[in-house]
Coordinates of C-alpha atoms and ligand atoms in Angstrom, one line a residue:
X1 CA 17.8 1.0 -15.9
X2 CA 16.7 0.6 -19.1
X3 CA 15.7 2.4 -22.2
X4 CA 12.5 0.5 -22.4
X5 CA 8.9 1.2 -21.4
X6 CA 6.4 -1.6 -21.1
X7 CA 2.7 -0.9 -20.9
X8 CA 0.6 -3.3 -18.9
X9 CA -3.2 -3.3 -18.3
X10 CA -6.4 -5.0 -19.3
X11 CA -7.4 -5.5 -22.9
X12 CA -8.8 -2.2 -24.1
X13 CA -7.0 0.0 -21.7
X14 CA -5.3 1.8 -24.6
X15 CA -1.9 0.2 -24.7
X16 CA -1.8 0.0 -28.5
X17 CA -3.1 3.5 -29.0
X18 CA -0.8 5.1 -26.4
X19 CA 2.3 3.0 -27.2
X20 CA 3.0 4.5 -30.6
X21 CA 2.5 8.1 -29.2
X22 CA 5.1 7.5 -26.5
X23 CA 7.5 5.9 -29.0
X24 CA 7.1 9.0 -31.2
X25 CA 7.9 11.5 -28.4
X26 CA 11.0 9.5 -27.4
X27 CA 12.1 8.6 -30.9
X28 CA 12.1 4.9 -30.0
X29 CA 10.7 1.9 -31.9
X30 CA 7.2 0.6 -30.9
X31 CA 6.6 -3.1 -30.3
X32 CA 3.1 -4.5 -30.2
X33 CA 3.4 -7.9 -28.6
X34 CA 0.1 -9.2 -29.9
X35 CA 1.0 -8.2 -33.4
X36 CA 4.4 -9.9 -33.1
X37 CA 2.6 -13.1 -31.9
X38 CA 0.4 -13.0 -35.0
X39 CA 3.4 -12.5 -37.2
X40 CA 5.3 -15.3 -35.5
X41 CA 2.4 -17.8 -35.6
X42 CA 1.3 -16.8 -39.1
X43 CA -2.4 -16.7 -38.0
X44 CA -4.7 -14.4 -36.0
X45 CA -4.9 -14.8 -32.3
X46 CA -8.5 -16.2 -32.3
X47 CA -7.2 -19.0 -34.6
X48 CA -4.2 -19.7 -32.4
X49 CA -6.5 -20.1 -29.4
X50 CA -9.1 -22.2 -31.4
X51 CA -6.6 -24.5 -33.1
X52 CA -3.6 -24.7 -30.7
X53 CA -5.0 -23.6 -27.4
X54 CA -4.1 -20.9 -24.8
X55 CA -1.0 -22.8 -23.6
X56 CA 0.5 -22.5 -27.1
X57 CA -0.4 -18.9 -27.3
X58 CA 1.3 -18.2 -24.0
X59 CA 4.5 -19.9 -25.2
X60 CA 4.8 -17.7 -28.3
X61 CA 3.9 -14.7 -26.1
X62 CA 6.8 -15.5 -23.7
X63 CA 9.3 -15.9 -26.5
X64 CA 8.2 -12.7 -28.3
X65 CA 8.3 -10.7 -25.1
X66 CA 11.7 -11.9 -24.0
X67 CA 13.0 -10.9 -27.4
X68 CA 11.5 -7.5 -27.2
X69 CA 13.0 -7.0 -23.7
X70 CA 16.5 -7.9 -24.9
X71 CA 16.3 -5.7 -28.1
X72 CA 17.4 -2.0 -28.2
X73 CA 15.2 0.7 -26.7
X74 CA 11.6 0.5 -27.3
X75 CA 8.0 1.0 -26.1
X76 CA 6.3 -2.3 -25.6
X77 CA 2.6 -2.9 -25.5
X78 CA 2.1 -6.2 -23.7
X79 CA -0.9 -8.5 -23.8
X80 CA -3.3 -8.2 -20.8
X81 CA -2.3 -11.6 -19.5
X82 CA 1.5 -11.4 -19.3
X83 CA 1.5 -10.6 -15.6
X84 CA 0.1 -14.0 -14.8
X85 CA 3.4 -15.6 -15.8
X86 CA 5.9 -15.1 -12.9
X87 CA 8.9 -15.3 -15.1
X88 CA 7.6 -12.6 -17.4
X89 CA 6.8 -10.5 -14.4
X90 CA 10.4 -10.6 -13.3
X91 CA 11.7 -10.0 -16.8
X92 CA 9.5 -7.0 -17.2
X93 CA 10.5 -5.5 -13.9
X94 CA 14.2 -6.0 -14.6
X95 CA 14.3 -4.7 -18.1
X96 CA 11.7 -2.0 -18.4
X97 CA 10.0 0.9 -16.8
X98 CA 6.6 -0.7 -16.3
X99 CA 3.5 1.5 -16.6
X100 CA 0.0 0.3 -15.7
X101 CA -2.7 1.9 -17.7
X102 CA -5.5 1.8 -15.2
X103 CA -9.1 2.2 -16.3
X104 CA -12.4 1.1 -14.8
X105 CA -13.4 -2.3 -16.3
X106 CA -17.0 -1.2 -17.0
X107 CA -15.6 1.4 -19.3
X108 CA -13.4 -1.2 -21.1
X109 CA -16.3 -3.5 -21.6
X110 CA -18.2 -0.7 -23.4
X111 CA -15.3 0.0 -25.6
X112 CA -14.8 -3.6 -26.4
X113 CA -18.2 -4.9 -27.0
X114 CA -17.7 -4.8 -30.7
X115 CA -14.3 -6.2 -30.7
X116 CA -14.2 -9.7 -32.3
X117 CA -10.6 -10.7 -31.9
X118 CA -10.4 -11.1 -28.1
X119 CA -10.9 -14.8 -27.5
X120 CA -10.7 -14.7 -23.8
X121 CA -13.6 -12.4 -23.3
X122 CA -16.5 -14.4 -24.7
X123 CA -20.1 -13.2 -25.2
X124 CA -20.2 -10.8 -22.3
X125 CA -17.0 -8.8 -22.4
X126 CA -18.0 -6.5 -19.5
X127 CA -18.5 -9.4 -17.1
X128 CA -15.4 -11.3 -18.3
X129 CA -13.3 -8.1 -17.9
X130 CA -14.7 -7.6 -14.4
X131 CA -13.6 -11.1 -13.4
X132 CA -10.2 -10.6 -15.0
X133 CA -9.8 -7.2 -13.5
X134 CA -10.2 -8.5 -10.0
X135 CA -7.6 -11.2 -10.5
X136 CA -5.1 -9.1 -12.3
X137 CA -5.3 -5.7 -10.6
X138 CA -3.2 -6.7 -7.7
X139 CA -0.6 -8.2 -10.1
X140 CA -0.5 -5.1 -12.2
X141 CA -0.2 -2.9 -9.2
X142 CA 2.6 -5.0 -7.7
X143 CA 4.9 -4.8 -10.8
X144 CA 4.1 -1.3 -12.0
X145 CA 6.8 1.4 -11.6
X146 CA 4.1 3.9 -12.4
X147 CA 0.3 3.9 -12.7
X148 CA -1.6 6.2 -15.0
X149 CA -5.4 6.5 -14.3
X150 CA -6.7 6.8 -17.8
X151 CA -10.4 7.4 -17.2
X152 CA -10.4 11.1 -17.9
X153 CA -7.3 11.5 -20.1
X154 CA -6.9 11.6 -23.9
X155 CA -4.4 9.2 -25.4
X156 CA -1.9 12.1 -26.0
X157 CA -2.3 13.2 -22.3
X158 CA -1.7 9.6 -21.2
X159 CA 1.4 9.4 -23.4
X160 CA 2.8 12.7 -22.0
X161 CA 2.2 11.5 -18.5
X162 CA 4.1 8.3 -19.1
X163 CA 7.0 10.2 -20.7
X164 CA 7.1 12.6 -17.7
X165 CA 7.1 9.8 -15.2
X166 CA 9.8 7.9 -17.1
X167 CA 12.1 11.0 -17.4
X168 CA 11.6 11.9 -13.8
X169 CA 12.6 8.5 -12.7
X170 CA 15.7 8.4 -15.0
X171 CA 17.0 11.7 -13.6
X172 CA 16.2 11.1 -9.9
X173 CA 19.2 9.5 -8.1
X174 CA 16.9 7.8 -5.6
X175 CA 13.2 7.6 -5.5
X176 CA 11.5 10.2 -3.5
X177 CA 7.9 9.4 -3.9
X178 CA 5.5 6.6 -4.6
X179 CA 2.0 6.8 -6.0
X180 CA -1.3 5.4 -4.8
X181 CA -4.1 4.9 -7.4
X182 CA -7.5 3.9 -6.2
X183 CA -11.0 4.6 -7.5
X184 CA -11.3 6.9 -4.5
X185 CA -8.3 9.1 -5.5
X186 CA -4.8 9.3 -6.8
X187 CA -2.0 10.7 -4.7
X188 CA 1.7 10.7 -3.8
X189 CA 3.5 9.6 -0.7
X190 CA 6.8 11.3 -0.1
X191 CA 9.3 10.4 2.7
X192 CA 12.5 12.1 3.7
X193 CA 13.8 14.5 6.3
X194 CA 12.7 18.1 6.0
X195 CA 9.6 17.6 3.9
X196 CA 7.3 19.6 6.2
X197 CA 9.0 22.7 4.9
X198 CA 7.7 22.0 1.4
X199 CA 4.1 21.9 2.6
X200 CA 2.9 25.3 1.4
X201 CA 4.3 24.6 -2.1
X202 CA 2.7 21.2 -2.2
X203 CA -0.7 22.6 -1.2
X204 CA -0.3 25.1 -4.1
X205 CA 0.6 22.3 -6.5
X206 CA -2.5 20.4 -5.5
X207 CA -4.6 23.6 -5.9
X208 CA -5.7 23.3 -2.3
X209 CA -6.2 27.0 -2.0
X210 CA -8.8 27.2 0.8
X211 CA -8.2 27.6 4.4
X212 CA -6.0 25.2 6.3
X213 CA -7.2 23.4 9.4
X214 CA -4.4 21.7 11.3
X215 CA -5.4 18.8 13.6
X216 CA -2.8 17.3 15.9
X217 CA -2.6 15.9 19.4
X218 CA -1.4 17.5 22.6
X219 CA 2.0 15.9 22.4
X220 CA 2.8 16.5 18.7
X221 CA 1.3 20.0 18.3
X222 CA 3.9 21.7 20.5
X223 CA 6.8 19.6 19.1
X224 CA 6.0 20.0 15.4
X225 CA 2.7 21.8 14.9
X226 CA 4.1 25.2 15.6
X227 CA 6.7 24.9 12.8
X228 CA 4.0 23.8 10.3
X229 CA 1.9 26.8 11.3
X230 CA 4.8 29.1 10.9
X231 CA 5.7 27.9 7.4
X232 CA 2.0 28.2 6.3
X233 CA 1.8 31.7 7.7
X234 CA 5.1 32.7 6.0
X235 CA 3.5 31.5 2.8
X236 CA 0.5 33.8 3.3
X237 CA -1.9 31.0 4.3
X238 CA -4.7 31.2 6.8
X239 CA -4.2 28.3 9.1
X240 CA -6.2 27.3 12.2
X241 CA -5.2 24.6 14.6
X242 CA -6.7 22.2 17.1
X243 CA -5.2 19.6 19.5
X244 CA -7.0 16.5 20.5
X245 CA -5.9 14.8 23.7
X246 CA -3.2 12.3 23.1
X247 CA -3.8 8.6 23.1
X248 CA -6.0 5.8 21.7
X249 CA -8.6 6.3 24.4
X250 CA -9.5 9.6 22.8
X251 CA -10.1 8.1 19.3
X252 CA -13.8 8.4 19.8
X253 CA -16.9 10.0 18.5
X254 CA -16.8 12.4 21.4
X255 CA -13.5 13.8 20.2
X256 CA -14.8 13.8 16.6
X257 CA -17.7 16.0 17.9
X258 CA -15.2 18.4 19.5
X259 CA -13.4 18.7 16.1
X260 CA -16.7 19.3 14.3
X261 CA -17.6 22.0 16.8
X262 CA -14.3 23.7 16.2
X263 CA -14.5 23.5 12.4
X264 CA -18.1 24.4 12.0
X265 CA -18.2 27.3 14.5
X266 CA -15.1 28.7 12.8
X267 CA -16.5 28.6 9.3
X268 CA -14.9 25.6 7.5
X269 CA -15.9 25.5 3.8
X270 CA -16.0 22.8 1.1
X271 CA -12.8 23.9 -0.6
X272 CA -10.7 23.8 2.6
X273 CA -8.2 21.2 3.7
X274 CA -7.6 19.4 6.9
X275 CA -3.9 18.6 7.8
X276 CA -3.6 15.5 10.0
X277 CA -0.3 15.9 11.9
X278 CA 0.4 13.0 14.2
X279 CA 0.4 9.2 14.6
X280 CA -2.3 6.8 13.6
X281 CA -4.8 8.1 16.1
X282 CA -4.7 11.7 14.7
X283 CA -4.6 10.4 11.1
X284 CA -7.6 8.1 11.6
X285 CA -9.7 10.6 13.5
X286 CA -8.9 13.7 11.5
X287 CA -9.3 11.6 8.3
X288 CA -12.8 10.6 9.5
X289 CA -13.7 14.2 10.3
X290 CA -12.5 15.2 6.8
X291 CA -14.6 12.3 5.3
X292 CA -17.8 13.5 6.9
X293 CA -17.7 17.2 7.7
X294 CA -19.7 19.1 5.0
X295 CA -20.0 15.6 3.4
X296 CA -16.3 15.4 2.8
X297 CA -13.4 17.8 2.4
X298 CA -9.7 17.3 1.5
X299 CA -7.2 15.8 3.9
X300 CA -3.4 15.8 3.8
X301 CA -1.8 13.2 6.0
X302 CA 1.4 14.4 7.8
X303 CA 2.3 11.2 9.7
X304 CA 4.7 11.6 12.7
X305 CA 5.2 8.0 13.8
X306 CA 6.8 5.1 11.9
X307 CA 3.6 3.2 12.0
X308 CA 1.6 6.1 10.5
X309 CA 4.3 6.6 7.8
X310 CA 4.4 3.1 6.6
X311 CA 0.9 2.0 7.3
X312 CA -2.0 4.0 8.7
X313 CA -1.7 7.2 6.7
X314 CA -1.9 5.2 3.5
X315 CA -5.0 3.7 2.0
X316 CA -7.8 5.9 3.1
X317 CA -9.2 3.8 6.0
X318 CA -10.4 6.4 8.6
X319 CA -12.4 6.0 11.7
X320 CA -12.7 5.8 15.4
X321 CA -13.2 3.3 18.2
X322 CA -16.6 2.3 19.8
X323 CA -17.3 0.9 23.2
X324 CA -17.9 -2.4 21.5
X325 CA -14.5 -2.5 19.8
X326 CA -11.7 -0.7 18.0
X327 CA -12.2 0.9 14.6
X328 CA -15.8 0.0 14.3
X329 CA -17.0 3.4 13.0
X330 CA -15.4 4.8 10.0
X331 CA -15.3 5.6 6.3
X332 CA -13.0 5.3 3.3
X333 CA -11.5 8.7 2.5
X334 CA -8.3 8.9 0.5
X335 CA -5.9 11.7 1.4
X336 CA -4.7 14.1 -1.3
X337 CA -1.1 13.7 -0.3
X338 CA 1.0 11.9 2.3
X339 CA 4.1 13.7 3.5
X340 CA 6.3 11.7 5.8
X341 CA 9.0 14.1 7.2
X342 CA 11.3 11.6 8.9
X343 CA 13.0 14.3 10.9
X344 CA 10.1 14.4 13.2
X345 CA 10.8 10.8 14.3
X346 CA 13.7 12.2 16.4
X347 CA 11.2 13.1 19.1
X348 CA 9.4 9.8 19.1
X349 CA 10.2 7.6 22.0
X350 CA 12.5 4.7 21.0
X351 CA 10.1 1.9 21.9
X352 CA 7.3 3.7 19.9
X353 CA 9.7 3.9 16.9
X354 CA 10.7 0.2 17.1
X355 CA 7.0 -0.8 17.3
X356 CA 6.3 1.0 14.1
X357 CA 9.0 -0.8 12.2
X358 CA 7.1 -4.1 12.8
X359 CA 4.7 -3.1 10.0
X360 CA 7.6 -2.4 7.6
X361 CA 9.1 -5.9 8.4
X362 CA 5.6 -7.3 7.9
X363 CA 5.5 -5.8 4.4
X364 CA 8.8 -7.4 3.7
X365 CA 7.7 -10.8 4.8
X366 CA 4.4 -10.9 2.9
X367 CA 5.6 -9.2 -0.3
X368 CA 9.0 -7.6 -0.6
X369 CA 12.0 -9.8 0.1
X370 CA 14.5 -7.1 -0.9
X371 CA 12.9 -4.6 1.6
X372 CA 13.0 -7.3 4.3
X373 CA 16.7 -7.9 3.7
X374 CA 17.6 -4.2 3.8
X375 CA 15.6 -3.7 7.0
X376 CA 17.3 -6.6 8.6
X377 CA 20.8 -5.4 7.6
X378 CA 20.3 -1.8 8.4
X379 CA 18.2 -2.1 11.6
X380 CA 20.7 -0.2 13.8
X381 CA 20.9 2.7 11.3
X382 CA 17.1 2.8 10.9
X383 CA 16.6 2.9 14.7
X384 CA 19.2 5.7 14.8
X385 CA 17.3 7.5 12.1
X386 CA 20.3 7.7 9.7
X387 CA 19.5 9.6 6.6
X388 CA 18.9 9.2 3.7
X389 CA 18.6 5.5 4.6
X390 CA 15.6 5.9 6.9
X391 CA 13.6 7.9 4.5
X392 CA 14.3 5.4 1.8
X393 CA 13.2 2.4 3.9
X394 CA 10.1 4.2 5.1
X395 CA 9.2 5.0 1.5
X396 CA 9.8 1.4 0.3
X397 CA 7.7 0.0 3.2
X398 CA 5.0 2.6 2.4
X399 CA 5.3 1.8 -1.3
X400 CA 4.4 -1.8 -0.6
X401 CA 1.2 -0.8 1.1
X402 CA 0.6 1.7 -1.7
X403 CA 0.8 -1.0 -4.3
X404 CA -1.5 -3.4 -2.4
X405 CA -4.0 -0.7 -1.8
X406 CA -3.9 0.4 -5.4
X407 CA -4.9 -3.0 -6.5
X408 CA -7.5 -3.5 -3.8
X409 CA -9.0 -0.4 -2.2
X410 CA -11.7 -2.1 -0.1
X411 CA -9.9 -5.1 1.2
X412 CA -11.5 -7.8 -0.9
X413 CA -8.3 -9.5 -2.1
X414 CA -4.7 -8.8 -1.7
X415 CA -5.2 -6.2 1.0
X416 CA -6.0 -9.0 3.5
X417 CA -2.4 -10.0 3.4
X418 CA -1.6 -6.8 5.3
X419 CA -3.3 -8.5 8.3
X420 CA -0.3 -10.9 8.6
X421 CA 0.5 -11.3 12.3
X422 CA -2.7 -9.3 13.3
X423 CA -5.0 -12.1 14.2
X424 CA -3.0 -13.1 17.2
X425 CA -1.5 -9.6 17.5
X426 CA -4.9 -8.0 18.1
X427 CA -5.9 -10.6 20.6
X428 CA -2.6 -10.2 22.5
X429 CA -2.8 -6.4 22.4
X430 CA -6.3 -6.5 23.9
X431 CA -5.5 -9.3 26.4
X432 CA -2.5 -7.3 27.7
X433 CA -4.9 -4.4 28.3
X434 CA -2.9 -2.5 25.7
X435 CA 0.3 -2.6 27.8
X436 CA 1.8 -4.3 24.7
X437 CA 2.1 -1.8 21.9
X438 CA 0.3 -2.7 18.7
X439 CA 3.6 -3.3 16.9
X440 CA 5.0 -5.4 19.7
X441 CA 1.9 -7.6 19.7
X442 CA 2.0 -7.9 15.9
X443 CA 5.6 -8.9 16.1
X444 CA 4.6 -11.8 18.4
X445 CA 1.6 -12.5 16.1
X446 CA 4.0 -12.7 13.1
X447 CA 6.1 -15.3 15.0
X448 CA 2.9 -17.3 15.8
X449 CA 1.6 -17.1 12.2
X450 CA 5.1 -18.0 10.9
X451 CA 5.3 -21.0 13.2
X452 CA 1.8 -22.1 12.1
X453 CA 3.0 -21.8 8.5
X454 CA 6.0 -23.9 9.3
X455 CA 3.9 -26.6 11.0
X456 CA 1.5 -26.9 8.0
X457 CA 4.5 -27.2 5.7
X458 CA 4.3 -23.8 4.0
X459 CA 7.3 -22.0 5.6
X460 CA 10.8 -23.1 6.2
X461 CA 12.9 -23.2 9.5
X462 CA 15.4 -20.9 7.9
X463 CA 12.8 -18.3 6.8
X464 CA 11.2 -18.4 10.2
X465 CA 14.6 -17.8 11.8
X466 CA 15.3 -14.9 9.4
X467 CA 12.0 -13.3 10.4
X468 CA 12.9 -13.7 14.1
X469 CA 16.3 -12.1 13.5
X470 CA 14.8 -9.1 11.8
X471 CA 12.3 -8.5 14.6
X472 CA 15.0 -8.9 17.2
X473 CA 17.3 -6.5 15.3
X474 CA 14.5 -3.9 15.9
X475 CA 14.4 -5.0 19.6
X476 CA 10.9 -6.3 19.1
X477 CA 9.5 -9.1 21.2
X478 CA 9.1 -12.6 19.6
X479 CA 7.6 -14.5 22.5
X480 CA 4.3 -14.4 24.4
X481 CA 4.9 -12.8 27.8
X482 CA 4.4 -15.1 30.8
X483 CA 1.0 -14.8 32.5
X484 CA -1.0 -14.2 29.4
X485 CA -4.1 -16.5 29.4
X486 CA -3.8 -18.5 26.2
X487 CA -7.4 -19.6 26.4
X488 CA -8.5 -16.0 26.3
X489 CA -6.4 -15.4 23.3
X490 CA -8.0 -18.4 21.5
X491 CA -11.4 -17.2 22.5
X492 CA -10.6 -13.7 21.2
X493 CA -9.4 -15.1 17.9
X494 CA -12.7 -16.8 17.5
X495 CA -14.3 -13.3 17.7
X496 CA -11.8 -11.6 15.5
X497 CA -13.5 -9.4 12.9
X498 CA -11.5 -11.0 10.1
X499 CA -13.3 -14.3 10.7
X500 CA -15.5 -15.4 7.8
X501 CA -18.2 -17.9 8.4
X502 CA -16.6 -18.8 11.8
X503 CA -13.4 -19.9 10.2
X504 CA -10.3 -17.9 10.9
X505 CA -8.6 -16.7 7.8
X506 CA -4.9 -17.0 8.5
X507 CA -2.4 -15.1 6.5
X508 CA 0.6 -17.4 6.3
X509 CA 4.0 -16.8 4.7
X510 CA 5.3 -19.3 2.1
X511 CA 8.8 -17.7 2.0
X512 CA 10.3 -14.3 2.8
X513 CA 8.4 -12.1 0.3
X514 CA 5.2 -14.1 -0.3
X515 CA 2.1 -15.1 1.7
X516 CA -1.2 -16.9 1.2
X517 CA -4.5 -17.0 3.0
X518 CA -5.6 -20.3 4.6
X519 CA -8.8 -21.1 6.5
X520 CA -8.1 -24.7 7.3
X521 CA -5.7 -24.4 10.2
X522 CA -6.9 -26.7 13.0
X523 CA -7.6 -25.0 16.3
X524 CA -5.4 -27.5 18.2
X525 CA -2.4 -26.5 16.1
X526 CA -2.9 -22.9 17.0
X527 CA -3.2 -23.7 20.7
X528 CA 0.0 -25.8 20.4
X529 CA 1.9 -23.0 18.7
X530 CA 0.8 -20.4 21.3
X531 CA 2.0 -22.7 24.1
X532 CA 5.3 -23.1 22.4
X533 CA 5.8 -19.4 22.0
X534 CA 5.3 -18.5 25.7
X535 CA 8.5 -17.1 27.3
X536 CA 10.5 -19.6 29.3
Ligands
NAD1 N1 -6.1 3.5 9.1 C1 -5.3 2.5 9.0 O1 -5.2 1.9 7.9 C2 -4.6 2.0 10.2 C3 -3.6 1.1 10.1 C4 -2.9 0.8 11.3 C5 -3.1 1.4 12.5 N2 -4.1 2.3 12.5 C6 -4.4 3.0 13.8 O2 -3.3 3.8 14.2 C7 -3.3 4.0 15.6 C8 -1.9 3.8 16.1 O3 -1.0 4.7 15.6 P1 0.3 5.1 16.3 O4 1.1 3.9 16.7 O5 0.9 6.1 15.4 O6 -0.2 5.8 17.6 P2 -0.5 7.2 18.2 O7 -1.1 8.1 17.2 O8 -1.2 7.1 19.4 O9 1.0 7.8 18.5 C9 1.7 7.2 19.5 C10 2.2 8.2 20.6 O10 3.3 8.9 20.0 C11 3.1 10.3 20.1 N3 3.7 10.9 19.0 C12 3.4 10.8 17.7 N4 4.3 11.3 16.9 C13 5.3 11.8 17.7 C14 6.6 12.4 17.5 N5 7.0 12.6 16.2 N6 7.3 12.7 18.6 C15 6.9 12.4 19.8 N7 5.7 11.8 20.1 C16 4.9 11.5 19.0 C17 1.6 10.4 20.1 O11 1.2 11.6 20.8 C18 1.2 9.2 20.9 O12 1.3 9.5 22.3 C19 -4.3 3.0 16.1 O13 -5.5 3.8 16.5 C20 -4.7 2.1 15.0 O14 -6.0 1.7 15.0 C21 -4.8 2.7 11.4
ZN2 ZN1 -1.0 -3.1 12.3

């Protein structure tokens, strides 16, 4: 890469204030795309819109931006709408270090109320920005190399943060962390072998100075918990530990109460931190305890399964199961850090490992074609935990979820794509009495959704075959086991919690690397596809 930094973000996010400051630090030229458009057109932006229309404006914008991206080094402040043009998205990603200046839209509205030269915002800038923010956030998040939450920073602090991120990225041979930015918190995800040894330093860095409460399960604690406790003690930390019984059947409020009892009777305080060391069960449960005990204390996620590393530890969804159904009681509580030490995967049973990679392949299919390709190609090495490859693949798969979650913390838009394969997956998982692992059921669910997408003309035969090949490379099932009652599956889909107004919202891929949501899939087609997928 690139000696170019491009700033993206909504109007009013500070691009034109921060841009010159960054340029000054780096000694680079500064390019304001809006100003260049005005120069090229020979009239103010309001007039271009009024007299020649938005389309014309976008054409000049594309030309000016392409020019800026092929010039010498520079800091480029883009217009808020560039991300809506797919070609410009690609050009930005290829030729610049892309930074999203992320600010709450309400704040932008206040700053902009007086601004007259912003033709797209109309009379009520706050409301217009809110609508625009919803549409664009997911786009910004998906193309940004780095996200700077600007709410509490001065322009100079923002500029310094951008320069720091850029320099770090230039000097690092491979990426070792990705960032999550949500209204509920900003944090890093790191993935590579040996990371648990860095835990005491990381806690210091985050100023998590209080007591440490390690929660794990009866399988993982003896395997990896002891080492974590030892490192913490060597660093002079007071660490307590507690094991919950292993398994989904213990992801309940009863277990939560046991953990509360332990914490509260041992004197947990507001400034303390819970470490969740384990798979998704420990992460969800310990995260929920952290969200609620003393009205919320810090949690650091230390995932020990592939599934937890690429999926459940990221995004802040915590909770437990209820007799009525899975994950029905919970809270959003973002962790302060996610450390995925891939060395611990060595003790994870092979089938458990494979099942976790389903979610990574899913991320590839719905949003990251390059990740998909690398997973497919390197499946054997990933299953054998070859490093540094495994850490990199885990980080990229986690990075996809991080980007989606950063654009959509509470699952109102883009985040729903993560449910790809899960509508039928959940039904199969339950119908098999959980003899199918979650990842195995989702793999079959992905084949079902992919086949539905093929039948409604969205997905190609080739792409579906590629998906099958990738799943099979990870030794995942792609057909429904004989003996499963398909009518029960259909009935369960009708009661799936992602149903809105009785219509199932299907996440359907349109190619490897992109998906859409459709709620007009006929029930007969679904029944047909399920029939076709039953093992011969
Ligand atoms: N919060 C979210 O966004 C989210 C997303 C997806 C799934 N989930 C939840 O995640 C859970 C599933 O997570 P999971 O698949 O990690 O299951 P899990 O936590 O039950 O772990 C699977 C098994 O592997 C063992 N184990 C874990 N790490 C090990 C290691 N390194 N070596 C040896 N054994 C190890 C565990 O003790 C357990 O027996 C479900 O409860 C699901 O609801 C949550
Ligand atoms: Zn899943």
